[in-house]
PDB file of N, CA and C in Angstrom:
ATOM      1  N   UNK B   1      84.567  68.841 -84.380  1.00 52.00           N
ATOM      2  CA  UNK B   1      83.306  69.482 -84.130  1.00 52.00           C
ATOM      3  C   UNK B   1      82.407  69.449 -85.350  1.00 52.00           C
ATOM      4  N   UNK B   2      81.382  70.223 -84.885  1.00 57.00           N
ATOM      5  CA  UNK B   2      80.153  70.131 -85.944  1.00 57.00           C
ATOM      6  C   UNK B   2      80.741  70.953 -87.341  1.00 57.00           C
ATOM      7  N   UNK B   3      80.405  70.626 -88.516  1.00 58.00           N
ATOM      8  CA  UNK B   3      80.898  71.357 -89.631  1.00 58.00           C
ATOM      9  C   UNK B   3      80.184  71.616 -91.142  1.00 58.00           C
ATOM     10  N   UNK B   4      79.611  71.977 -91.418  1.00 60.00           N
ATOM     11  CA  UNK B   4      78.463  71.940 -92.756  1.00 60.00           C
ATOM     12  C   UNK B   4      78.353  70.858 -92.883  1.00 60.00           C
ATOM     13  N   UNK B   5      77.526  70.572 -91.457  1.00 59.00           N
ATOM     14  CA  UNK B   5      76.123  69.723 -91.588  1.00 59.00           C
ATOM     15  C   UNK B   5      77.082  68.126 -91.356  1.00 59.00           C
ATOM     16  N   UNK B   6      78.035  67.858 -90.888  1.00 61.00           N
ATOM     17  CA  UNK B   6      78.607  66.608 -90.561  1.00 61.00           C
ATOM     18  C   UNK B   6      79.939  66.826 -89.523  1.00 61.00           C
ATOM     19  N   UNK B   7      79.991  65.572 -88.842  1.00 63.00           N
ATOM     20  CA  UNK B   7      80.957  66.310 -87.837  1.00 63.00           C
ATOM     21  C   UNK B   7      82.658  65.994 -88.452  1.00 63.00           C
ATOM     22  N   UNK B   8      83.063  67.088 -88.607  1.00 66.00           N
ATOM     23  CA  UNK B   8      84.226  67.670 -89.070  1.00 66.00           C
ATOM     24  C   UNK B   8      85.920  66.918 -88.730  1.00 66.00           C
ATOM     25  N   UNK B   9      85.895  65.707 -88.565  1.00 73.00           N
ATOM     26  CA  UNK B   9      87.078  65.193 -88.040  1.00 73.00           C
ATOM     27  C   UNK B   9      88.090  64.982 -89.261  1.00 73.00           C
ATOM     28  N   UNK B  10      87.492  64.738 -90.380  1.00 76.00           N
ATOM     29  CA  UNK B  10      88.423  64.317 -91.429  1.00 76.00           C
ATOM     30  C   UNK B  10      89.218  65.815 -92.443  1.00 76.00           C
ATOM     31  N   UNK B  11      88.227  66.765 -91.932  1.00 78.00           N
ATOM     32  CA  UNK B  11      88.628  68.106 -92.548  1.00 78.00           C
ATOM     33  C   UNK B  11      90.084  68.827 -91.903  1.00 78.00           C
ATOM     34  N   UNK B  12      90.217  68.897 -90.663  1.00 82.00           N
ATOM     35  CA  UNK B  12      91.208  69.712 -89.780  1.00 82.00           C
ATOM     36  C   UNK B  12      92.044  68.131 -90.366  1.00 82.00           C
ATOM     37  N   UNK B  13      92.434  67.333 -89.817  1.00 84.00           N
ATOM     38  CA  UNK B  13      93.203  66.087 -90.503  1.00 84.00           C
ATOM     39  C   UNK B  13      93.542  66.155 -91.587  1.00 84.00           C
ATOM     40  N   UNK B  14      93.059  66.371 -92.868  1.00 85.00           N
ATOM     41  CA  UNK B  14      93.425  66.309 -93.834  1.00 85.00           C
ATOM     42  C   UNK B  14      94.375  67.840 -94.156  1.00 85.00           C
ATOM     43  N   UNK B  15      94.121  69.218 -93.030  1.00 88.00           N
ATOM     44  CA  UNK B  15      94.282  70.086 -93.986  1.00 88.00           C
ATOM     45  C   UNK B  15      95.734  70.045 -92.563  1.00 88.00           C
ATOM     46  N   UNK B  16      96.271  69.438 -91.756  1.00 90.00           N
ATOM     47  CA  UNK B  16      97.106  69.331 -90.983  1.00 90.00           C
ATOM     48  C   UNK B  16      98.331  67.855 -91.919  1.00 90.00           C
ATOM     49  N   UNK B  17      97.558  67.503 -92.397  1.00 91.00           N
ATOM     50  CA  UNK B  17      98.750  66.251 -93.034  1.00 91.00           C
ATOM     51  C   UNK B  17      99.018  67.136 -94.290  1.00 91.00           C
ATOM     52  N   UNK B  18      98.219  68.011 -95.723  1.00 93.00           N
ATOM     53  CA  UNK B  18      98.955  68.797 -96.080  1.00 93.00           C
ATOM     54  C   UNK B  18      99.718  69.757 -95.741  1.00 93.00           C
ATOM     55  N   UNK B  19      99.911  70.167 -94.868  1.00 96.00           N
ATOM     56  CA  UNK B  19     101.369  70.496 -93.992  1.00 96.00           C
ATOM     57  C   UNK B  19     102.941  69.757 -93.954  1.00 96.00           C
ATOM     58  N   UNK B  20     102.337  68.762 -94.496  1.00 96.00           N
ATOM     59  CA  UNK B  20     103.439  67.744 -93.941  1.00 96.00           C
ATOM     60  C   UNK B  20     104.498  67.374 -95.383  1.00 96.00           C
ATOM     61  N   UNK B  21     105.610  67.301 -95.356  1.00 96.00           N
ATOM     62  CA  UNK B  21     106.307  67.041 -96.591  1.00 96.00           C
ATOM     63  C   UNK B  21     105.831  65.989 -97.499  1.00 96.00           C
ATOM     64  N   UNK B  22     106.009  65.534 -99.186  1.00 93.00           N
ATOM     65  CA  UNK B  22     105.362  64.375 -98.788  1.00 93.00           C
ATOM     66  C   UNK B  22     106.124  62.896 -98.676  1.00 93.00           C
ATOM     67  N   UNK B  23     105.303  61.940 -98.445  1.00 92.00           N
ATOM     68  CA  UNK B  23     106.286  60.889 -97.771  1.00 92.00           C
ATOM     69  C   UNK B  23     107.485  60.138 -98.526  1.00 92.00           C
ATOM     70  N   UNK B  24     108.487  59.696 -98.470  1.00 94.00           N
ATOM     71  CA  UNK B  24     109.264  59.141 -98.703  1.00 94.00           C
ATOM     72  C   UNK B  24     108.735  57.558 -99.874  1.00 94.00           C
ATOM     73  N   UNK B  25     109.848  57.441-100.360  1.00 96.00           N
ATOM     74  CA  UNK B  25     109.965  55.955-100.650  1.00 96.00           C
ATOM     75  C   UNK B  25     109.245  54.931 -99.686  1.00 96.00           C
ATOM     76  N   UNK B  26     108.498  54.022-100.516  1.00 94.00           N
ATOM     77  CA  UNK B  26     108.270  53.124 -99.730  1.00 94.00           C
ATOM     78  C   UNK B  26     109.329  52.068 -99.363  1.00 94.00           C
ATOM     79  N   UNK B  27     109.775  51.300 -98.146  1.00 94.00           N
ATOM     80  CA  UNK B  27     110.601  50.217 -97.963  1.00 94.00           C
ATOM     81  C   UNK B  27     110.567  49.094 -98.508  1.00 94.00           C
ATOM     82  N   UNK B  28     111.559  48.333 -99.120  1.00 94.00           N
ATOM     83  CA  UNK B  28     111.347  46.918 -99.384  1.00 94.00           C
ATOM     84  C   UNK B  28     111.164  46.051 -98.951  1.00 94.00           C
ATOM     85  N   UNK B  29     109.892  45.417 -99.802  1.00 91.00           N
ATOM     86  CA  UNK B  29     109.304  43.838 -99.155  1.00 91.00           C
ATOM     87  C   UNK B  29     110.484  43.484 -97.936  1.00 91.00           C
ATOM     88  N   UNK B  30     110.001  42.865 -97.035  1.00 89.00           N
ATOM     89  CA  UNK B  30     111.033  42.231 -96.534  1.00 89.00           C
ATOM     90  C   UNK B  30     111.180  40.581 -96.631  1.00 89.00           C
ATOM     91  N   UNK B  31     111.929  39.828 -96.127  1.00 91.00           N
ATOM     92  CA  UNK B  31     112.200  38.757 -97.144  1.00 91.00           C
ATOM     93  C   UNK B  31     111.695  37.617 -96.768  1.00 91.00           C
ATOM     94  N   UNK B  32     111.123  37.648 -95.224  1.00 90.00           N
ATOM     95  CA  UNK B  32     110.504  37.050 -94.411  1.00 90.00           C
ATOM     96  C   UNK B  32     110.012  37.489 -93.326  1.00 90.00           C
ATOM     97  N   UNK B  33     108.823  37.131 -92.510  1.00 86.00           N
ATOM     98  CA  UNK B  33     108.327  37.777 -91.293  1.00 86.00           C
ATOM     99  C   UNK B  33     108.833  36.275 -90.394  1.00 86.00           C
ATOM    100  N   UNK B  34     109.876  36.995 -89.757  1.00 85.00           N
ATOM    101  CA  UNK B  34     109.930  35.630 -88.848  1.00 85.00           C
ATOM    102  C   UNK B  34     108.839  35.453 -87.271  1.00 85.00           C
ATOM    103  N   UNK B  35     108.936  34.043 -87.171  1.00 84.00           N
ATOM    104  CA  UNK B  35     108.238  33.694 -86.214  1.00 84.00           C
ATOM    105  C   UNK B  35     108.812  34.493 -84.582  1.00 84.00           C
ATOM    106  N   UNK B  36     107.774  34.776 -83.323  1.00 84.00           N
ATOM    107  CA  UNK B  36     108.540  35.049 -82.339  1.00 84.00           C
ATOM    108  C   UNK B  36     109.199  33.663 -81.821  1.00 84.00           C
ATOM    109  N   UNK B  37     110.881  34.275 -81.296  1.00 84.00           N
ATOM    110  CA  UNK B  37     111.897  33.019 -80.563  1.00 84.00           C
ATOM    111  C   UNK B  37     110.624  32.263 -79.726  1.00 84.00           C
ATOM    112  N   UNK B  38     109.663  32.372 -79.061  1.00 84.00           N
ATOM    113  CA  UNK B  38     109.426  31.916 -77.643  1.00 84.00           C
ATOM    114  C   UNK B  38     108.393  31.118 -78.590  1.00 84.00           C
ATOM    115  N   UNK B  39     108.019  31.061 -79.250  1.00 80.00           N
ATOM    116  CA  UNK B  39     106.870  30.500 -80.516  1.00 80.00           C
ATOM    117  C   UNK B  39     105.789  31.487 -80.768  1.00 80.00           C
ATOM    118  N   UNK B  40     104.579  31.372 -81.268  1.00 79.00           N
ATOM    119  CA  UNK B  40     103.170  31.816 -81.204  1.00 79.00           C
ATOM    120  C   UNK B  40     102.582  31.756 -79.963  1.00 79.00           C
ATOM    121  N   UNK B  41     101.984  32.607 -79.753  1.00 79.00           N
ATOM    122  CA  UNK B  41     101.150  32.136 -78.041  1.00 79.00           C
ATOM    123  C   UNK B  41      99.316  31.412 -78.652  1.00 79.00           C
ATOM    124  N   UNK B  42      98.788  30.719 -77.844  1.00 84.00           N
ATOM    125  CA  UNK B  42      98.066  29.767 -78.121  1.00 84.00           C
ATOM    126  C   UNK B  42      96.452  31.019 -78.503  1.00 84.00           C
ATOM    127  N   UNK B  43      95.922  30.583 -79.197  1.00 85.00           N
ATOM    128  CA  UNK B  43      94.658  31.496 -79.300  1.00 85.00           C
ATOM    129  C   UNK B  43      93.284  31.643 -78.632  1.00 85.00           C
ATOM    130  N   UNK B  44      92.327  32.833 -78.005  1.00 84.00           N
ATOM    131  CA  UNK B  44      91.400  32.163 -77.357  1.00 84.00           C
ATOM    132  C   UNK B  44      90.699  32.552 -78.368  1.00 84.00           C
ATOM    133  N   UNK B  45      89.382  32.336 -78.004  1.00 81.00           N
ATOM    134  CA  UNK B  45      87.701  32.776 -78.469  1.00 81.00           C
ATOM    135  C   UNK B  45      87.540  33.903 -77.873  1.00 81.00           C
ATOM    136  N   UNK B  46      87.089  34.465 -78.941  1.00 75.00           N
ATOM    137  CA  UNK B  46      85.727  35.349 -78.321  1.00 75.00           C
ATOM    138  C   UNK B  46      84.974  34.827 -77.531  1.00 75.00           C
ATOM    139  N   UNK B  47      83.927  33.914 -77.272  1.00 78.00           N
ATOM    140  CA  UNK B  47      83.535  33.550 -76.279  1.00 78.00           C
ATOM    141  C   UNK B  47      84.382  33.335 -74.646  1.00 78.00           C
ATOM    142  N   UNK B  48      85.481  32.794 -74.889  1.00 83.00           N
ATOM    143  CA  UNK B  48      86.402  32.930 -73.825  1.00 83.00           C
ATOM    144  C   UNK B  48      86.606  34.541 -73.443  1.00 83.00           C
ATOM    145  N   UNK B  49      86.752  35.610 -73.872  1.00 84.00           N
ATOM    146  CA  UNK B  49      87.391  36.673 -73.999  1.00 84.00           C
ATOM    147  C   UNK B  49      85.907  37.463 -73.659  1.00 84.00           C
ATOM    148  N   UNK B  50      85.253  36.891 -74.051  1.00 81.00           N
ATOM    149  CA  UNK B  50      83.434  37.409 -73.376  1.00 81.00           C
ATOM    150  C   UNK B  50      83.131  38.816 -74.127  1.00 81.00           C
ATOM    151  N   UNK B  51      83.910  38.890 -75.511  1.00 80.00           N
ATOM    152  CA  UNK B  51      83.508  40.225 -76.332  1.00 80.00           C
ATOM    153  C   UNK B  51      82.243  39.811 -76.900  1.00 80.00           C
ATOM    154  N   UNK B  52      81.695  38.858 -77.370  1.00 67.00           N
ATOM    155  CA  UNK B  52      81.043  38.215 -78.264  1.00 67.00           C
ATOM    156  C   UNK B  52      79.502  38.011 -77.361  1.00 67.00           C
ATOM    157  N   UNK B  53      79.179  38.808 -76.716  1.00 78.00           N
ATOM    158  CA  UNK B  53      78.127  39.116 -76.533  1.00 78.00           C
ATOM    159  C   UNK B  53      76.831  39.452 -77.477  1.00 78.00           C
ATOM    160  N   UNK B  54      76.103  38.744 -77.980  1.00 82.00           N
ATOM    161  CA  UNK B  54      74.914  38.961 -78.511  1.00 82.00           C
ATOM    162  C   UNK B  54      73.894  39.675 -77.908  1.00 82.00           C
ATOM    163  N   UNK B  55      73.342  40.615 -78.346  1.00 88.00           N
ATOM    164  CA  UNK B  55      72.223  41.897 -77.668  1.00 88.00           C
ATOM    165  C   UNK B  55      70.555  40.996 -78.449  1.00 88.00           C
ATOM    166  N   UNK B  56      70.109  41.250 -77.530  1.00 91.00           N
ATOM    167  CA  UNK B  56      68.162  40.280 -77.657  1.00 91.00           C
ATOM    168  C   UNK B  56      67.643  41.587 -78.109  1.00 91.00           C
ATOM    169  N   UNK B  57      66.909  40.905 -79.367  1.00 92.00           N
ATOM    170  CA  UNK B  57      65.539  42.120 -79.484  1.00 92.00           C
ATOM    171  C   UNK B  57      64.679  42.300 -78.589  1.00 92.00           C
ATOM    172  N   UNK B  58      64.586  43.543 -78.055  1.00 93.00           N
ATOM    173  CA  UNK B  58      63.420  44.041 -76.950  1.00 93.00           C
ATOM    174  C   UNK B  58      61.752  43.255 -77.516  1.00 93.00           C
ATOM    175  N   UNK B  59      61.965  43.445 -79.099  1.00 94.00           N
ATOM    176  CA  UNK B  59      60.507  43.404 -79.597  1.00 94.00           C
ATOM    177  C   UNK B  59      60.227  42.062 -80.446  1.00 94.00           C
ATOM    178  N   UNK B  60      61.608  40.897 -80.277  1.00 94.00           N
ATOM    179  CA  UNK B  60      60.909  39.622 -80.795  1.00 94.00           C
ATOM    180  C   UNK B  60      61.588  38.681 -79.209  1.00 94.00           C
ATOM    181  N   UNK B  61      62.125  39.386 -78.764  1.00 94.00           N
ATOM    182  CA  UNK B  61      63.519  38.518 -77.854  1.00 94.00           C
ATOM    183  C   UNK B  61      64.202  37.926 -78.755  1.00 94.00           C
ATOM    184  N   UNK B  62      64.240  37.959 -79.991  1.00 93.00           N
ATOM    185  CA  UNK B  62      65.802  36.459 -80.234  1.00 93.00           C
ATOM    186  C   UNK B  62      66.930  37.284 -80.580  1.00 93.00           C
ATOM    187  N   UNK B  63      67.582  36.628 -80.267  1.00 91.00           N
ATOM    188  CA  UNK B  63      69.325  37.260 -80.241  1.00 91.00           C
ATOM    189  C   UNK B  63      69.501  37.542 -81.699  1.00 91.00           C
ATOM    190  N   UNK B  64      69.961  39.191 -81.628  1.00 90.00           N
ATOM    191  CA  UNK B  64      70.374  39.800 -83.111  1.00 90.00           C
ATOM    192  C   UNK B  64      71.521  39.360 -83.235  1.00 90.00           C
ATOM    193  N   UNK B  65      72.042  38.469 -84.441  1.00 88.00           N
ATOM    194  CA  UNK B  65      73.142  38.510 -85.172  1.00 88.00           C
ATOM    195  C   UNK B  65      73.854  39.440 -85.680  1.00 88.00           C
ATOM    196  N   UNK B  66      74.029  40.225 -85.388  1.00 84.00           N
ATOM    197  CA  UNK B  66      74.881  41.550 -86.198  1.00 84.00           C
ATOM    198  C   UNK B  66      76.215  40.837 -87.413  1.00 84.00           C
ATOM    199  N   UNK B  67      76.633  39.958 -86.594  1.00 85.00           N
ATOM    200  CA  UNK B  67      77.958  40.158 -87.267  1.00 85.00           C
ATOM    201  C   UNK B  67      77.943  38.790 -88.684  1.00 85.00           C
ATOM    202  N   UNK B  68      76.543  37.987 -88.348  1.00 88.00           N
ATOM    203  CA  UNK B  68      76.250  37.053 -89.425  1.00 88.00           C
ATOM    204  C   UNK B  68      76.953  37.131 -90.642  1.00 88.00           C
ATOM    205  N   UNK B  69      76.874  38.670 -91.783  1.00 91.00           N
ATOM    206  CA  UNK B  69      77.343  38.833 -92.579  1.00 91.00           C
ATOM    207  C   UNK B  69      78.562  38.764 -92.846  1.00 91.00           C
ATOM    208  N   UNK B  70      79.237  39.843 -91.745  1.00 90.00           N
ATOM    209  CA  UNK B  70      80.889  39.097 -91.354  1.00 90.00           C
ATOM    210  C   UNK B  70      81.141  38.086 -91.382  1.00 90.00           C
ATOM    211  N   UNK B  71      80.757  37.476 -90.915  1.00 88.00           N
ATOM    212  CA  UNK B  71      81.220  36.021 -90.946  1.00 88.00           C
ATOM    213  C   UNK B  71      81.571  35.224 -91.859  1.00 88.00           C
ATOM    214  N   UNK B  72      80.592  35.524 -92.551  1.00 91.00           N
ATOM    215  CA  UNK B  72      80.016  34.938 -93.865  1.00 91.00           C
ATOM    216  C   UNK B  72      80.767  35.026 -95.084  1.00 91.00           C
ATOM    217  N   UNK B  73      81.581  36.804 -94.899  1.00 91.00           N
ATOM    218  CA  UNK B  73      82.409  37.548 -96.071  1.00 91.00           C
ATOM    219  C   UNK B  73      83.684  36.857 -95.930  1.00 91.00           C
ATOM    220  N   UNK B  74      84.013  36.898 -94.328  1.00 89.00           N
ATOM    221  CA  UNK B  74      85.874  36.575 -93.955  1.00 89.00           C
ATOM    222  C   UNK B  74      86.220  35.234 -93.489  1.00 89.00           C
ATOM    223  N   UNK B  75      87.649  34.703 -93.405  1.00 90.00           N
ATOM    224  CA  UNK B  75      87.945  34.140 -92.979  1.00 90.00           C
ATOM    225  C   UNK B  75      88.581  34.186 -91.641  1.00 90.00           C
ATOM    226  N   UNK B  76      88.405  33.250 -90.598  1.00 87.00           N
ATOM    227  CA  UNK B  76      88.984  33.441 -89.345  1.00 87.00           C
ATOM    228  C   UNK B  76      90.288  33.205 -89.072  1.00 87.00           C
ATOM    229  N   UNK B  77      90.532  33.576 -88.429  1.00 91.00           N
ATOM    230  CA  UNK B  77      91.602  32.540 -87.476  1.00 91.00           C
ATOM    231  C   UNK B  77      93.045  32.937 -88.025  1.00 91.00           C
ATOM    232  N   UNK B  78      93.980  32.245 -86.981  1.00 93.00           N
ATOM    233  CA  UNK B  78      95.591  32.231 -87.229  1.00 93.00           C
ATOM    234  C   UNK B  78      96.176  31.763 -88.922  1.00 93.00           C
ATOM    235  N   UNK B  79      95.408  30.912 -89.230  1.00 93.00           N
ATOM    236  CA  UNK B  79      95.442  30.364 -90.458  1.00 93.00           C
ATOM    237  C   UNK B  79      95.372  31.064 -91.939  1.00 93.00           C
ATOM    238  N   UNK B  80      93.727  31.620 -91.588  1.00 93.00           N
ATOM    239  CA  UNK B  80      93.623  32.608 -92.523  1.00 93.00           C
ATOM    240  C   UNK B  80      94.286  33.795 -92.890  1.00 93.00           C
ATOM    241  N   UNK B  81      95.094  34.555 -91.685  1.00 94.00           N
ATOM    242  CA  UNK B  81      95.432  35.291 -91.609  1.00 94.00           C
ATOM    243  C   UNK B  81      96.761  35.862 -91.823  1.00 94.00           C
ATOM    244  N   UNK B  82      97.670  34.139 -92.060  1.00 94.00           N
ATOM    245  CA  UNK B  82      98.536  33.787 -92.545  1.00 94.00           C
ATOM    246  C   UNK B  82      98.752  33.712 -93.807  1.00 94.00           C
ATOM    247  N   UNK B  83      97.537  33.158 -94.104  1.00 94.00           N
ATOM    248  CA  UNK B  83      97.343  33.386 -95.955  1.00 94.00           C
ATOM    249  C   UNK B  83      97.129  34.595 -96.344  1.00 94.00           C
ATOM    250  N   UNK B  84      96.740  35.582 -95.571  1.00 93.00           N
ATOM    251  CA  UNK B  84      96.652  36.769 -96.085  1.00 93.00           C
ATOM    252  C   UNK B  84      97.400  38.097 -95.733  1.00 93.00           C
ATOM    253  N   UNK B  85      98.693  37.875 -94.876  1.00 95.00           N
ATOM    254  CA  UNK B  85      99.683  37.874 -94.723  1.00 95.00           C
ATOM    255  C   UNK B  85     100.602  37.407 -96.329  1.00 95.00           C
ATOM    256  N   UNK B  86     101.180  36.451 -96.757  1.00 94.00           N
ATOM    257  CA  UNK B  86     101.394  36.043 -97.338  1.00 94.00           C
ATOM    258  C   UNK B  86     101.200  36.263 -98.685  1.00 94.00           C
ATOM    259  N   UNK B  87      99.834  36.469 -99.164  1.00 94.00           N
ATOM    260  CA  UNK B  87      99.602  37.356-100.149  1.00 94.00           C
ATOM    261  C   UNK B  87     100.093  38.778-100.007  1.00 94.00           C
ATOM    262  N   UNK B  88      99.705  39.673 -99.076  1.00 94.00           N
ATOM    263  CA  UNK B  88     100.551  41.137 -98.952  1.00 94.00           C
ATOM    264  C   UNK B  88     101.393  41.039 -99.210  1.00 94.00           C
ATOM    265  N   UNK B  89     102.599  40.111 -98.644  1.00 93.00           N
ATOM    266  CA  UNK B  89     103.962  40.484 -98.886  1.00 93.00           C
ATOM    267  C   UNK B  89     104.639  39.949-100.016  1.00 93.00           C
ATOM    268  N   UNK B  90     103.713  39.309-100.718  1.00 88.00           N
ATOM    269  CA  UNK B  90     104.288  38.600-102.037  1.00 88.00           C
ATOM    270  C   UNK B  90     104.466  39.700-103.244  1.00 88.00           C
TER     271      UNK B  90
END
């Protein structure tokens, strides 16, 4: 709810996890992430998946890019994500 002047979600959360013992040891790296037995399943698009909807300016019509910058910052895909995978667990 509302709370001096911002809405209050991180306050009751925070004062409910100091409640809580605190956490343990972290686990060790593990030594490999293996692949699933059946393989990887094949990847779609966003466009396939129809999230990737672009919204039109009412006041020029051309399609707002929102996520341009994203794009721009990250890398995509199964690939990338592998590499960065890979770095974490190193």
């Amino acid at each position: 709810g509302w709370q001096g002047g911002h809405w209050g979600t991180l306050t009751p959360f925070r004062k409910a996890v100091a409640q809580l013992p605190p956490p343990g040891p972290p686990l060790p790296a593990p030594g490999r992430v293996p692949t699933p037995a059946a393989g990887l399943p094949a990847s779609a698009t966003l466009e396939g998946l129809g999230l990737a909807v672009m919204p039109v300016s009412r006041r020029t019509g051309h399609v707002v890019d929102w996520g341009a910058g994203i794009r721009a910052a990250w890398d995509f895909g199964e690939e990338a994500a592998q590499q960065r995978l890979a770095k974490f667990v190193a």
